[in-house]
CSV table of N, CA and C in Angstrom, one decimal:
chain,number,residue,atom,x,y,z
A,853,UNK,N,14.1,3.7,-13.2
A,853,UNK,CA,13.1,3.0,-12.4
A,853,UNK,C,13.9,2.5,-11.2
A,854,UNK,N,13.4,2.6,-9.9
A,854,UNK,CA,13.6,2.5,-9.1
A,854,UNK,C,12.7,1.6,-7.8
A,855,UNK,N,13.2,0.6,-7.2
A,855,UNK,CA,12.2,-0.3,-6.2
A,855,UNK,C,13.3,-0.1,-5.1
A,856,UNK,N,12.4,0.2,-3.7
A,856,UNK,CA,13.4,0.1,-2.9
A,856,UNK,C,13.1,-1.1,-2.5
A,857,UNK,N,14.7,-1.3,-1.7
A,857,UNK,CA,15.5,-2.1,-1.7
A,857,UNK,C,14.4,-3.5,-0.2
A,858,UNK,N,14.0,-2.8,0.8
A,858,UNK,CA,13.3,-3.9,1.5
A,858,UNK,C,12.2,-4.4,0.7
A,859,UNK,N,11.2,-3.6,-0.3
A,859,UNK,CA,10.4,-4.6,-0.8
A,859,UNK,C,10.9,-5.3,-1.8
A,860,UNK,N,12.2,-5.1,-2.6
A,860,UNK,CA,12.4,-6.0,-4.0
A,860,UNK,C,13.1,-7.5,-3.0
A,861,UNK,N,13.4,-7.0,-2.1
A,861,UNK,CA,14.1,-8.3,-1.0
A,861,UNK,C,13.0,-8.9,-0.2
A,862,UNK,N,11.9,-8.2,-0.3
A,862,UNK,CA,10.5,-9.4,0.2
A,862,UNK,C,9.9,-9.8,-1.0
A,863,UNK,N,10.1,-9.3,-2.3
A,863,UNK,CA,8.8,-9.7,-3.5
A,863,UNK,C,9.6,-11.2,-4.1
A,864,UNK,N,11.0,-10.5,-4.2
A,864,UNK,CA,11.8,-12.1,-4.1
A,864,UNK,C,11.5,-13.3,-3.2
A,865,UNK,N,11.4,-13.0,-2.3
A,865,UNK,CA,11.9,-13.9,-1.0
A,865,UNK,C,10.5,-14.3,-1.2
A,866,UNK,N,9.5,-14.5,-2.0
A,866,UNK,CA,8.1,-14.8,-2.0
A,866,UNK,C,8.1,-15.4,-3.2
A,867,UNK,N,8.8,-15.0,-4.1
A,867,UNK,CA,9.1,-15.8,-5.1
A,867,UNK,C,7.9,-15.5,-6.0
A,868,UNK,N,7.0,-14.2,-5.9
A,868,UNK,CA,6.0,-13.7,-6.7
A,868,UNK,C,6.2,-13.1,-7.8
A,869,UNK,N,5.9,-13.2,-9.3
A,869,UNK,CA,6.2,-12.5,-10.1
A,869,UNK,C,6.0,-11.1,-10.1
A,870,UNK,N,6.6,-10.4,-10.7
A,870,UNK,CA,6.0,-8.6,-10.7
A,870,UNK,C,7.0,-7.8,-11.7
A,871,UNK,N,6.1,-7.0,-12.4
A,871,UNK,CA,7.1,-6.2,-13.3
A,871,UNK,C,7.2,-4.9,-12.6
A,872,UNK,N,7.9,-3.8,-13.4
A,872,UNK,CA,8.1,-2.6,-12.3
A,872,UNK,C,7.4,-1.6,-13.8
A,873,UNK,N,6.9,-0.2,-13.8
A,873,UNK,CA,6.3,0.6,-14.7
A,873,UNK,C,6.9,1.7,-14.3
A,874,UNK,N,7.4,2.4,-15.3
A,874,UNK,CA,7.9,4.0,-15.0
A,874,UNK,C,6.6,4.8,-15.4
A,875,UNK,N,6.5,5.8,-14.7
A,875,UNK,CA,5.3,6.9,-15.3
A,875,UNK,C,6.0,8.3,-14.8
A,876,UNK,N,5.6,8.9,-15.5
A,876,UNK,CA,5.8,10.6,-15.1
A,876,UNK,C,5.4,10.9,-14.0
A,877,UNK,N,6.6,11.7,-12.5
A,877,UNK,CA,6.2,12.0,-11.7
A,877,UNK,C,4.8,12.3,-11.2
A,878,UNK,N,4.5,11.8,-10.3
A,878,UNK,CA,3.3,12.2,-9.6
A,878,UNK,C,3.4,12.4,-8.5
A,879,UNK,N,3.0,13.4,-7.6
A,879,UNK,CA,3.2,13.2,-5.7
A,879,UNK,C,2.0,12.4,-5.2
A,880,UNK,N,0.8,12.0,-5.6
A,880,UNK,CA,-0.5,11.7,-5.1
A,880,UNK,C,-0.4,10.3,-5.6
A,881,UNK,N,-1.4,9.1,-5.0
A,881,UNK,CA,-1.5,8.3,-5.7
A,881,UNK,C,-2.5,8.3,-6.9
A,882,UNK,N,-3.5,9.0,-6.2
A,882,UNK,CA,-4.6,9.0,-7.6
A,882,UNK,C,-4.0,9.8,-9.0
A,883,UNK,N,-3.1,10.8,-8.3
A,883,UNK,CA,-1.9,11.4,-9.4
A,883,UNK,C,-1.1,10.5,-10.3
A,884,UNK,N,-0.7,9.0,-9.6
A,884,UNK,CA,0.4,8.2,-10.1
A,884,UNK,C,-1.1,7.7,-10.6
A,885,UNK,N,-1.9,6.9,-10.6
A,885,UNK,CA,-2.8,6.0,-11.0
A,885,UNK,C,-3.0,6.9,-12.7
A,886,UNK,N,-3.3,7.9,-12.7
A,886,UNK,CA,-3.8,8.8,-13.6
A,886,UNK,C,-2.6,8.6,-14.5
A,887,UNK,N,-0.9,9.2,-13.7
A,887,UNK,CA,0.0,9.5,-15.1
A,887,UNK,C,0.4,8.3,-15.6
A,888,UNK,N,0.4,7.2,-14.7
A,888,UNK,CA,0.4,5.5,-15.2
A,888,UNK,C,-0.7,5.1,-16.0
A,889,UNK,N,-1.7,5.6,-16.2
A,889,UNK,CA,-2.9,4.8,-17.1
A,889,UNK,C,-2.8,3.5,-16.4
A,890,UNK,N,-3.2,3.8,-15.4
A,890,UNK,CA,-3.5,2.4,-14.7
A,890,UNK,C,-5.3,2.7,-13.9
A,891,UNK,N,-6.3,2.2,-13.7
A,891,UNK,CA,-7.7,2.4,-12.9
A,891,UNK,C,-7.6,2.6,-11.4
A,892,UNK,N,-8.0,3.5,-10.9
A,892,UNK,CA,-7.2,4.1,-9.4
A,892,UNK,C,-7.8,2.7,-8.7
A,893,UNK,N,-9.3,2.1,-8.8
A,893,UNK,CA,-9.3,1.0,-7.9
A,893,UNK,C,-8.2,0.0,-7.9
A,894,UNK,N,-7.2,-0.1,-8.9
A,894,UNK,CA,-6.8,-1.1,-9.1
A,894,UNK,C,-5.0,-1.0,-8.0
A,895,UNK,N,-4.9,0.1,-8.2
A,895,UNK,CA,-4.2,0.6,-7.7
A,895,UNK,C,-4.0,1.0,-5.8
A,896,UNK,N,-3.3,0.2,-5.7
A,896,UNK,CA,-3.2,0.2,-3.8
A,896,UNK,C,-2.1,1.0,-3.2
A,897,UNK,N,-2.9,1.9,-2.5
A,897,UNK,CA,-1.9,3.2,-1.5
A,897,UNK,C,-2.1,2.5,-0.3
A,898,UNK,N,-0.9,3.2,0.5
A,898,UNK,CA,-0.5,3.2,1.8
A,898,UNK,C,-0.9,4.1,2.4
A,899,UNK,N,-1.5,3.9,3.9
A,899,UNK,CA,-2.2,4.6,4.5
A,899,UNK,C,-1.3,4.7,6.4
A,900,UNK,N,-0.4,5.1,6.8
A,900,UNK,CA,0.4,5.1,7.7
A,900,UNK,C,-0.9,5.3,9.2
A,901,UNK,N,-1.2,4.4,9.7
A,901,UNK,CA,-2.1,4.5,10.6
A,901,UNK,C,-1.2,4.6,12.0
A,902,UNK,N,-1.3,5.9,13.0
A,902,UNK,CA,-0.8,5.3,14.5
A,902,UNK,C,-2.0,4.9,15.6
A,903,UNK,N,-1.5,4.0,16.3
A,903,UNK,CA,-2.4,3.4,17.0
A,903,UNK,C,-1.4,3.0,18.4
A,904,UNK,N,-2.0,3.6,19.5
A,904,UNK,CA,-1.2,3.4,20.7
A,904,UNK,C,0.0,2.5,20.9
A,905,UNK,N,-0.6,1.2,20.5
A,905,UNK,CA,0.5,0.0,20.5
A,905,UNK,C,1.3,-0.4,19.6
A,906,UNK,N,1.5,0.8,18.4
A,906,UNK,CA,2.3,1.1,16.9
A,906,UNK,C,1.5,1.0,15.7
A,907,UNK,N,2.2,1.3,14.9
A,907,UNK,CA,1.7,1.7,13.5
A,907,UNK,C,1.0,0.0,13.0
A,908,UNK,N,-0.2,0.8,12.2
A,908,UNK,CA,-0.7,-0.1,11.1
A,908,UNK,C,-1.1,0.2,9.9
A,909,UNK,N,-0.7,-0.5,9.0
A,909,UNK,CA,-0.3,0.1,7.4
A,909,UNK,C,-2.1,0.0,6.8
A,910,UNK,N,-2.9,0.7,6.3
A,910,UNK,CA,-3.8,0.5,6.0
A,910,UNK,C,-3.7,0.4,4.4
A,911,UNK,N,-4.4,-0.3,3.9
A,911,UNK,CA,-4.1,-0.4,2.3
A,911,UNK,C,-5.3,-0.4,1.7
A,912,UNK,N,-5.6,0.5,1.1
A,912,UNK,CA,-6.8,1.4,0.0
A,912,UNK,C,-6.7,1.0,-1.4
A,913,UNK,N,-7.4,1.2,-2.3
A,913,UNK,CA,-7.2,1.4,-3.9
A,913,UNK,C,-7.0,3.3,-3.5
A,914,UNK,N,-6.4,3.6,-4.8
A,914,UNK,CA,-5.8,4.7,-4.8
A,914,UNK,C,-7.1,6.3,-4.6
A,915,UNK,N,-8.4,5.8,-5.4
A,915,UNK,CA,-9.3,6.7,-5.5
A,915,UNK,C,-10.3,6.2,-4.1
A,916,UNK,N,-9.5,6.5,-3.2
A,916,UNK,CA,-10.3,5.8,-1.7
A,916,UNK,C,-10.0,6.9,-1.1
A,917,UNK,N,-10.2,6.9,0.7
A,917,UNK,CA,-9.7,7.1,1.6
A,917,UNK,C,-10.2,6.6,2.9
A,918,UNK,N,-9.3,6.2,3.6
A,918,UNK,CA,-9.3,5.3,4.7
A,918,UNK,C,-10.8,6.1,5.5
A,919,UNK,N,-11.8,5.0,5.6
A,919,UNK,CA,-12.6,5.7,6.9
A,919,UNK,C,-12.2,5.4,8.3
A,920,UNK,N,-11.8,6.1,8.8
A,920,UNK,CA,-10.8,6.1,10.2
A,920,UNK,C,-12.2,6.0,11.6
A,921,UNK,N,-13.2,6.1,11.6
A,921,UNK,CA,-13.9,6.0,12.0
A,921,UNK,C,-14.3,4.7,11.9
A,922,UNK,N,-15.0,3.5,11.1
A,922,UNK,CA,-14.8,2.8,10.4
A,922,UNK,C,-13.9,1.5,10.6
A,923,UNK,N,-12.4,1.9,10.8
A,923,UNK,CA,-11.3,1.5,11.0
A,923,UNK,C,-11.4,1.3,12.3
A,924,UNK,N,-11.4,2.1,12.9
A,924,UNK,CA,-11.2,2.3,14.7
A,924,UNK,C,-12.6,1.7,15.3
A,925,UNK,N,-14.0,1.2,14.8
A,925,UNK,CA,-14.6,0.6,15.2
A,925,UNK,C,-14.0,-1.0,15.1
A,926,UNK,N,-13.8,-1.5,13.8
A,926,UNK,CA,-13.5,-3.0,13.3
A,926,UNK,C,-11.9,-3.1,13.8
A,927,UNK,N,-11.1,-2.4,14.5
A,927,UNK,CA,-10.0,-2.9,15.4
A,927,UNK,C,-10.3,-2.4,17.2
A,928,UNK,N,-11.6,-1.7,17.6
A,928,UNK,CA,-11.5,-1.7,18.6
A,928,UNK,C,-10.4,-1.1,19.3
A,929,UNK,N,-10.1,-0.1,18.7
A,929,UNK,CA,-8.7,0.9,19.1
A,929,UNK,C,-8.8,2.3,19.0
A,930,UNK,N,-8.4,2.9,19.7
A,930,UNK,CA,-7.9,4.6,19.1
A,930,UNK,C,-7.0,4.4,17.9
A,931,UNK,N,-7.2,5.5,17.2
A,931,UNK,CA,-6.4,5.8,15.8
A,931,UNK,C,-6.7,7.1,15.2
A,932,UNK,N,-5.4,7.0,14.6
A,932,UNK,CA,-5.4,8.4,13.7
A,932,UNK,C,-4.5,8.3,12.5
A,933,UNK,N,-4.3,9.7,11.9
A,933,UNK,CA,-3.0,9.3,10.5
A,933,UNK,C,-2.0,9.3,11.4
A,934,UNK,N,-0.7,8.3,11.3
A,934,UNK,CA,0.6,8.7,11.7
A,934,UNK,C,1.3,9.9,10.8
A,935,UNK,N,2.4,10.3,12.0
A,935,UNK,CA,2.9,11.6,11.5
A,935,UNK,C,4.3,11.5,10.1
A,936,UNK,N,4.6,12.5,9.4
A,936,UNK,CA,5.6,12.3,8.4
A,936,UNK,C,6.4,11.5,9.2
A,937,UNK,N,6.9,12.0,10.6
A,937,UNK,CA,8.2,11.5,10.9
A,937,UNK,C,7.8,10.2,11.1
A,938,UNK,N,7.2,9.5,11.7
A,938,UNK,CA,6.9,8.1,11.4
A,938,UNK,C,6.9,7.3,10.5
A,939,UNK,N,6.6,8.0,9.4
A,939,UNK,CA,6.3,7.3,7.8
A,939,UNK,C,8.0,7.0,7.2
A,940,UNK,N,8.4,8.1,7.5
A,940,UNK,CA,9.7,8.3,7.2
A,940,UNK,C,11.2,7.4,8.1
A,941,UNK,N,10.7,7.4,9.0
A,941,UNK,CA,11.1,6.0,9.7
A,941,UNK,C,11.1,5.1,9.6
A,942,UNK,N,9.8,4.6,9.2
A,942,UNK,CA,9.1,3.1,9.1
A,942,UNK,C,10.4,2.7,7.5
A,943,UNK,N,10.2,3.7,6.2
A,943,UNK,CA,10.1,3.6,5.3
A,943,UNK,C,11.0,4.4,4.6
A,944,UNK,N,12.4,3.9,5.4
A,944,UNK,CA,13.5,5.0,5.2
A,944,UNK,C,13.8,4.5,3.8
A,945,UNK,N,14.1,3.8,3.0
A,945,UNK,CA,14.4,3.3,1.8
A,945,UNK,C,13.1,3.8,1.0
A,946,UNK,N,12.0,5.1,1.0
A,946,UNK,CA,11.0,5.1,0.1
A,946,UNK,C,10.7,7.1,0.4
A,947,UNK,N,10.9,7.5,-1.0
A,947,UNK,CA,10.5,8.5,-0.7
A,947,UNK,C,9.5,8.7,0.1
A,948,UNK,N,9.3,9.9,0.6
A,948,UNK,CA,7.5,10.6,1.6
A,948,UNK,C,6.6,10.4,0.8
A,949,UNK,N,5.6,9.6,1.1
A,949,UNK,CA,3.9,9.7,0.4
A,949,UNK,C,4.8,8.6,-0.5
A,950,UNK,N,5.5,7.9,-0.9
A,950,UNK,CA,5.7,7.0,-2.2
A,950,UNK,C,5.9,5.5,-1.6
A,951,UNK,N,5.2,5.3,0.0
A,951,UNK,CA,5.3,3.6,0.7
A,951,UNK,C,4.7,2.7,0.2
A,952,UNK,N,5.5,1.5,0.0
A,952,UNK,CA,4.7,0.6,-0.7
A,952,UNK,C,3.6,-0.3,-0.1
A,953,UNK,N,2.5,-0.7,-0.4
A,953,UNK,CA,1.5,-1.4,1.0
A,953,UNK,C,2.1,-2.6,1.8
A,954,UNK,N,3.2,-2.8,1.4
A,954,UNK,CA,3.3,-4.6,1.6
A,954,UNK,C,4.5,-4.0,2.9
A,955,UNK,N,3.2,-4.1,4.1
A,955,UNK,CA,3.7,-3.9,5.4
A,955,UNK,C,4.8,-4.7,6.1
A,956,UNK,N,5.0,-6.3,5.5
A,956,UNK,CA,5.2,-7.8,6.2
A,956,UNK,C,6.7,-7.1,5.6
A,957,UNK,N,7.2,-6.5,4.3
A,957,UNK,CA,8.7,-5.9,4.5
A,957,UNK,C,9.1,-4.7,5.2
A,958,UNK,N,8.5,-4.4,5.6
A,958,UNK,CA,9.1,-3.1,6.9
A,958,UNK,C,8.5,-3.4,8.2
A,959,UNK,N,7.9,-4.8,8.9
A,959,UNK,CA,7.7,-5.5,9.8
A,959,UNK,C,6.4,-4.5,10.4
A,960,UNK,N,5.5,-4.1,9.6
A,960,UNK,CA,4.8,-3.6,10.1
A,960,UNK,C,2.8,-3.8,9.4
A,961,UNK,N,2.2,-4.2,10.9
A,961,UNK,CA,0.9,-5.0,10.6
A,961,UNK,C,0.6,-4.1,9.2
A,962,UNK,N,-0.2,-4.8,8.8
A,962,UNK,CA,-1.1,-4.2,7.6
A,962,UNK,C,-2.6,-4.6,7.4
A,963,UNK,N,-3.6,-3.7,7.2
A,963,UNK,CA,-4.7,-4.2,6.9
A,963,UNK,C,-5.0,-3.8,5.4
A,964,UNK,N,-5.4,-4.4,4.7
A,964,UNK,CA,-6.1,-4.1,3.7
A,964,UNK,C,-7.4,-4.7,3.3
A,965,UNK,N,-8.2,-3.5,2.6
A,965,UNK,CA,-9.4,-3.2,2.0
A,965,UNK,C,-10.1,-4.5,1.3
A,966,UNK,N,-10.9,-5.1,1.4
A,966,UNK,CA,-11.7,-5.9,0.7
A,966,UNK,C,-11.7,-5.7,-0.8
A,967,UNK,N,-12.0,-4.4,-1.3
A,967,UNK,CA,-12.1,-4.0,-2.4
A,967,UNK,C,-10.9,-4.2,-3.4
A,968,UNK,N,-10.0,-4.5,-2.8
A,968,UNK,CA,-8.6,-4.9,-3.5
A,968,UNK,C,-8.1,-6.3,-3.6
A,969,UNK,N,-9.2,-7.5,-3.4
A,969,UNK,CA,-9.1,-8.6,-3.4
A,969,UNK,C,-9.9,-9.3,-4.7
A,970,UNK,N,-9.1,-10.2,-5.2
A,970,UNK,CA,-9.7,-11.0,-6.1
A,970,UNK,C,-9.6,-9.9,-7.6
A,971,UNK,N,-8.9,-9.1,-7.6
A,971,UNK,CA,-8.7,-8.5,-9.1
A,971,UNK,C,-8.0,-8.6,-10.0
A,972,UNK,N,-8.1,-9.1,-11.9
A,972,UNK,CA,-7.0,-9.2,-12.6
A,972,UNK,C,-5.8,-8.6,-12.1
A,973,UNK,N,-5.6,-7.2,-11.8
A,973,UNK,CA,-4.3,-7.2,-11.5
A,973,UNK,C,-4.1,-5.9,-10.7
A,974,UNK,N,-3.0,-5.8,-10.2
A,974,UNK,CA,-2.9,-4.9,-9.0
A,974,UNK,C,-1.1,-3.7,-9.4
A,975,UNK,N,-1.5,-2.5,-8.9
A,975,UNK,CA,-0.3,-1.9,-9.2
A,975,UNK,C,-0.2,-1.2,-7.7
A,976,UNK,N,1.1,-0.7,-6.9
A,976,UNK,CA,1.6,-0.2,-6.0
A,976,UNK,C,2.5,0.5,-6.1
A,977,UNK,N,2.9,1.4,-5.1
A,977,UNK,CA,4.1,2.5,-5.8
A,977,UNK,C,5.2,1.6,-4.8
A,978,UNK,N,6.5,1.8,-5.9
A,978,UNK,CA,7.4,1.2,-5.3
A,978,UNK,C,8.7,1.2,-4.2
A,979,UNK,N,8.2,2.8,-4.2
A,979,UNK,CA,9.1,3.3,-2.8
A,979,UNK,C,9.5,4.9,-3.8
A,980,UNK,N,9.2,5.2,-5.2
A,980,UNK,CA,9.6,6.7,-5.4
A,980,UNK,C,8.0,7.1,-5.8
A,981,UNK,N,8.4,8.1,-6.8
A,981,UNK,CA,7.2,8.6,-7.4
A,981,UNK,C,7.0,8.4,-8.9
A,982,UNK,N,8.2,7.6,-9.3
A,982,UNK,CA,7.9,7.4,-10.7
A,982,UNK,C,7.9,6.0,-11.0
A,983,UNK,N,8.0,5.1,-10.3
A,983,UNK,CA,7.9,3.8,-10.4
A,983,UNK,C,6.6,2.7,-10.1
A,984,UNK,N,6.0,1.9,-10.6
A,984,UNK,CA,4.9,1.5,-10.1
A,984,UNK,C,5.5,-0.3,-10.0
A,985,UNK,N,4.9,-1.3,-9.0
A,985,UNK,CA,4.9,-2.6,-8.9
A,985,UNK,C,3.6,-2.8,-9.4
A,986,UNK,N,3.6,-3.8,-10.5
A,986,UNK,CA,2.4,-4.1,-11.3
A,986,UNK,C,2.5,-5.8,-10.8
A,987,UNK,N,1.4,-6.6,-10.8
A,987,UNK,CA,1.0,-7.7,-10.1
A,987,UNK,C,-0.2,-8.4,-10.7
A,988,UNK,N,0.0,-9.9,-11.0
A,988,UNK,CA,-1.3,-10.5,-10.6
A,988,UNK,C,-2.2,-9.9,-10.1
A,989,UNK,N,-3.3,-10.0,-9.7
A,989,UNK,CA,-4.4,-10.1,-8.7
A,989,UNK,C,-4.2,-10.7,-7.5
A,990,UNK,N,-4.1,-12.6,-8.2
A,990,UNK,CA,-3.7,-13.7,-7.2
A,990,UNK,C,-2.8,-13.2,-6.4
A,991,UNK,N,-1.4,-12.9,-7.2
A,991,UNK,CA,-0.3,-13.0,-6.4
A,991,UNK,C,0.0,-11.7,-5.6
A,992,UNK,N,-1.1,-10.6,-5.1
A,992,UNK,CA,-0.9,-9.8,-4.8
A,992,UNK,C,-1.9,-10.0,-3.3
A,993,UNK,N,-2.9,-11.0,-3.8
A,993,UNK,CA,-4.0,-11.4,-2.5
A,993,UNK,C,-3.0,-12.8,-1.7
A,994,UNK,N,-2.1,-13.6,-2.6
A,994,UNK,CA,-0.5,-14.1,-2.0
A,994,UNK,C,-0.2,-13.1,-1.1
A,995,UNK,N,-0.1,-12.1,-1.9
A,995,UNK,CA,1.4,-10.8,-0.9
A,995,UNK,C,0.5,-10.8,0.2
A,996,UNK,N,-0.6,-10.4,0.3
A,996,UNK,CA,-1.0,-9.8,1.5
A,996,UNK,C,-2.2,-10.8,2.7
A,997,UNK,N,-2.0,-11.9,2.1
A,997,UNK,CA,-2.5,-13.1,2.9
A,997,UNK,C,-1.9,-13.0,4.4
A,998,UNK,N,-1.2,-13.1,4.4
A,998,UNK,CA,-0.4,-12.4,6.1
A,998,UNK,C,-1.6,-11.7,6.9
A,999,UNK,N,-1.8,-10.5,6.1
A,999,UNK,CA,-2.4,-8.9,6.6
A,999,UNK,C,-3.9,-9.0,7.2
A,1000,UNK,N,-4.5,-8.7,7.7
A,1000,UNK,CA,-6.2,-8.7,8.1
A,1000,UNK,C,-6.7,-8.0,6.5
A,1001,UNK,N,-8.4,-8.5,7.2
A,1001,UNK,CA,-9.0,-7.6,5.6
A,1001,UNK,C,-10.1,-7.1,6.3
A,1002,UNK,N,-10.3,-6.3,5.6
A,1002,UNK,CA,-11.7,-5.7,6.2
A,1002,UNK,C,-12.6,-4.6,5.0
A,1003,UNK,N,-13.6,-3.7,5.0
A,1003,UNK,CA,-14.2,-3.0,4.8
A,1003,UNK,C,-13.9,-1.7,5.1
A,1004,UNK,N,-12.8,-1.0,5.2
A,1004,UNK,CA,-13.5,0.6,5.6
A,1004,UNK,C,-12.8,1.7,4.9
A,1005,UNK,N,-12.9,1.5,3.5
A,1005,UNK,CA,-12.6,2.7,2.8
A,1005,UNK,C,-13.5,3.3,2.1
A,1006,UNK,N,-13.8,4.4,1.9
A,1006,UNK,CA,-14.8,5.6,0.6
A,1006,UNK,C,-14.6,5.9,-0.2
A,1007,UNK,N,-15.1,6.2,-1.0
A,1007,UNK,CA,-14.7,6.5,-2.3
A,1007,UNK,C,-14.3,8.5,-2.4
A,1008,UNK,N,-13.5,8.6,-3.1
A,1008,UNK,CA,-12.7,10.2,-2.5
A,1008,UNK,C,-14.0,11.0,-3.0
């Protein structure tokens, strides 16, 4: 099991509890949500958003997908997916497709989904594909008290 190294240096530095879960590779999140036996709503993906003035991390439950339409109305911005090489930039300590949501350690805004607030408990991938960050509820609506919230994900 494996956390990369800028979020285990922000989940400290917050002083939040969290355990780490190994599961059988997956590349997808609703993939990881399934080989974890974990509830895909419960479960929060990273959504690499570009937007003229830089990236913003959109954060979903796993069995979602960002409505970008939606999104780009409630920030009043152009937007789109940002590209691999971005992701891979941002999130050089985390395999591709395996970013953790918690934007405030890779200094980059974040919004997250309404739908991911106020729930017993929360899981995120932790920077590979076999690793999961499992959470409070509270202390995960903690982690992302920073971030905007909003409405605009669908159900896949």
């Amino acid at each position: 099991m494996t956390i990369a190294a800028r979020l285990k240096h922000h989940l400290e530095a917050q002083g939040l509890p969290f355990d780490m879960i190994a599961h059988p590779y997956a590349a997808t999140a609703s993939g990881c949500a399934e080989a974890a036996h974990v509830p895909g709503d419960h479960l929060a993906k990273s959504v690499l958003i570009h937007m003229e003035e830089g990236p913003i991390l959109a954060v979903v439950p796993s069995n979602h997908h960002v409505d970008l339409s939606q999104l780009q109305a409630m920030l009043d911005r152009r937007l789109g997916l940002a590209a691999e090489t971005e992701i891979q930039m941002l999130f050089d300590d985390c395999n591709l497709g395996a970013a953790p949501p918690v934007g405030a350690a890779y200094d980059v805004p974040t919004i997250v989904d309404n739908s991911l607030s106020g729930l017993d408990k929360v899981w995120f991938e932790a920077g590979d594909h076999q690793t999961l960050v499992e959470m409070q509820g509270r202390h995960f609506d903690q982690l992302m008290q920073g971030a905007k919230h909003g409405s605009f994900c669908t159900l896949h």
